[in-house]
Amino acid sequence: MSFEDRVSDEPTAEDELPVPVISMAIDDVALAALAKPSPEAVYCSVCDTRLDGKTPTSSGLLMWTRGDEVRFDEPPLCHICSTTIGVSAYHRWISGDLEH
């Protein structure tokens, strides 16, 4: 088969056959390279505690406008900060301390 035949855009019978793929790790470095990447670490937006998924977590809700556009953000919070923020907001609401 010539080079021109191999670079042809027309499929050949060889192109239609599945190519067997065999992969194996030969050492620890190769094994680490084959491992799925871990998701990026998530930290509490208030206290920077790493959220590992083992403890309960929550998220805040921030809403603001820019012109006619309304934007939302839900930053991750640890259980301590979410409770503190929630209780503080509730206290301000029942005491009438919130601005209208």
Coordinates of C-alpha atoms in Angstrom, one line a residue:
M1 CA 0.0 0.0 0.0
S2 CA 1.5 3.3 -1.0
F3 CA 1.5 6.5 1.1
E4 CA -1.1 8.2 -1.2
D5 CA -3.4 5.2 -0.6
R6 CA -3.0 5.5 3.2
V7 CA -3.9 9.2 3.3
S8 CA -7.0 8.9 1.2
D9 CA -10.2 10.2 2.7
E10 CA -12.1 7.2 1.6
P11 CA -12.6 4.5 4.3
T12 CA -11.0 1.1 3.7
A13 CA -11.9 -2.2 5.2
E14 CA -9.0 -1.8 7.6
D15 CA -10.5 1.4 9.0
E16 CA -13.8 -0.3 9.9
L17 CA -12.2 -3.0 12.1
P18 CA -12.0 -2.2 15.8
V19 CA -8.6 -1.7 17.1
P20 CA -7.9 -3.6 20.4
V21 CA -6.5 -1.3 23.1
I22 CA -4.5 -2.8 25.9
S23 CA -3.3 -0.6 28.7
M24 CA -1.4 -1.6 31.8
A25 CA 0.5 0.2 34.4
I26 CA 4.1 -0.8 34.8
D27 CA 5.0 1.2 37.9
D28 CA 3.5 3.4 40.5
V29 CA 4.0 6.6 38.5
A30 CA 2.1 5.1 35.6
L31 CA -0.6 3.8 37.9
A32 CA -1.0 7.4 39.3
A33 CA -1.3 8.7 35.8
L34 CA -4.0 6.3 35.0
A35 CA -6.0 7.2 38.1
K36 CA -9.0 9.5 37.7
P37 CA -8.2 13.0 38.7
S38 CA -9.8 13.9 42.1
P39 CA -12.3 16.8 42.0
E40 CA -11.0 20.1 43.2
A41 CA -11.1 20.7 46.9
V42 CA -14.1 22.9 48.0
Y43 CA -13.6 25.3 50.9
C44 CA -16.1 27.2 53.0
S45 CA -16.5 30.8 51.7
V46 CA -16.5 32.3 55.2
C47 CA -13.9 30.4 57.2
D48 CA -11.9 28.5 54.5
T49 CA -12.5 25.1 56.1
R50 CA -12.0 22.3 53.6
L51 CA -15.3 20.6 52.9
D52 CA -14.5 17.0 52.6
G53 CA -18.0 15.6 52.0
K54 CA -18.0 13.7 55.3
T55 CA -19.6 16.5 57.4
P56 CA -22.9 18.3 56.5
T57 CA -22.5 21.3 54.2
S58 CA -24.7 24.0 52.9
S59 CA -24.6 27.0 50.6
G60 CA -25.4 30.6 50.9
L61 CA -27.5 32.6 48.4
L62 CA -26.2 35.9 47.2
M63 CA -28.3 38.0 44.8
W64 CA -27.4 41.3 43.2
T65 CA -28.2 43.3 40.1
R66 CA -26.1 44.8 37.4
G67 CA -28.3 47.0 35.3
D68 CA -31.3 44.9 34.3
E69 CA -29.5 41.7 34.9
V70 CA -30.0 39.8 38.2
R71 CA -27.1 37.6 39.3
F72 CA -27.0 34.8 41.8
D73 CA -24.2 33.0 43.5
E74 CA -24.3 30.0 45.9
P75 CA -21.0 29.9 47.8
P76 CA -20.3 26.7 49.7
L77 CA -20.5 26.9 53.5
C78 CA -19.5 24.6 56.3
H79 CA -22.2 23.5 58.8
I80 CA -20.9 25.9 61.5
C81 CA -20.9 29.0 59.3
S82 CA -24.3 28.2 57.7
T83 CA -25.9 27.8 61.1
T84 CA -24.3 31.0 62.4
I85 CA -25.4 33.0 59.4
G86 CA -28.9 31.6 59.5
V87 CA -29.4 32.3 63.2
S88 CA -28.0 35.8 62.8
A89 CA -30.3 36.5 59.9
Y90 CA -33.3 35.1 61.8
H91 CA -32.4 37.2 64.9
R92 CA -32.1 40.4 62.8
W93 CA -35.4 39.6 61.1
I94 CA -37.4 39.1 64.3
S95 CA -35.9 42.1 66.0
G96 CA -36.8 44.4 63.1
D97 CA -33.1 45.3 62.4
L98 CA -33.3 44.5 58.7
E99 CA -33.4 47.4 56.2
H100 CA -36.3 47.5 53.8

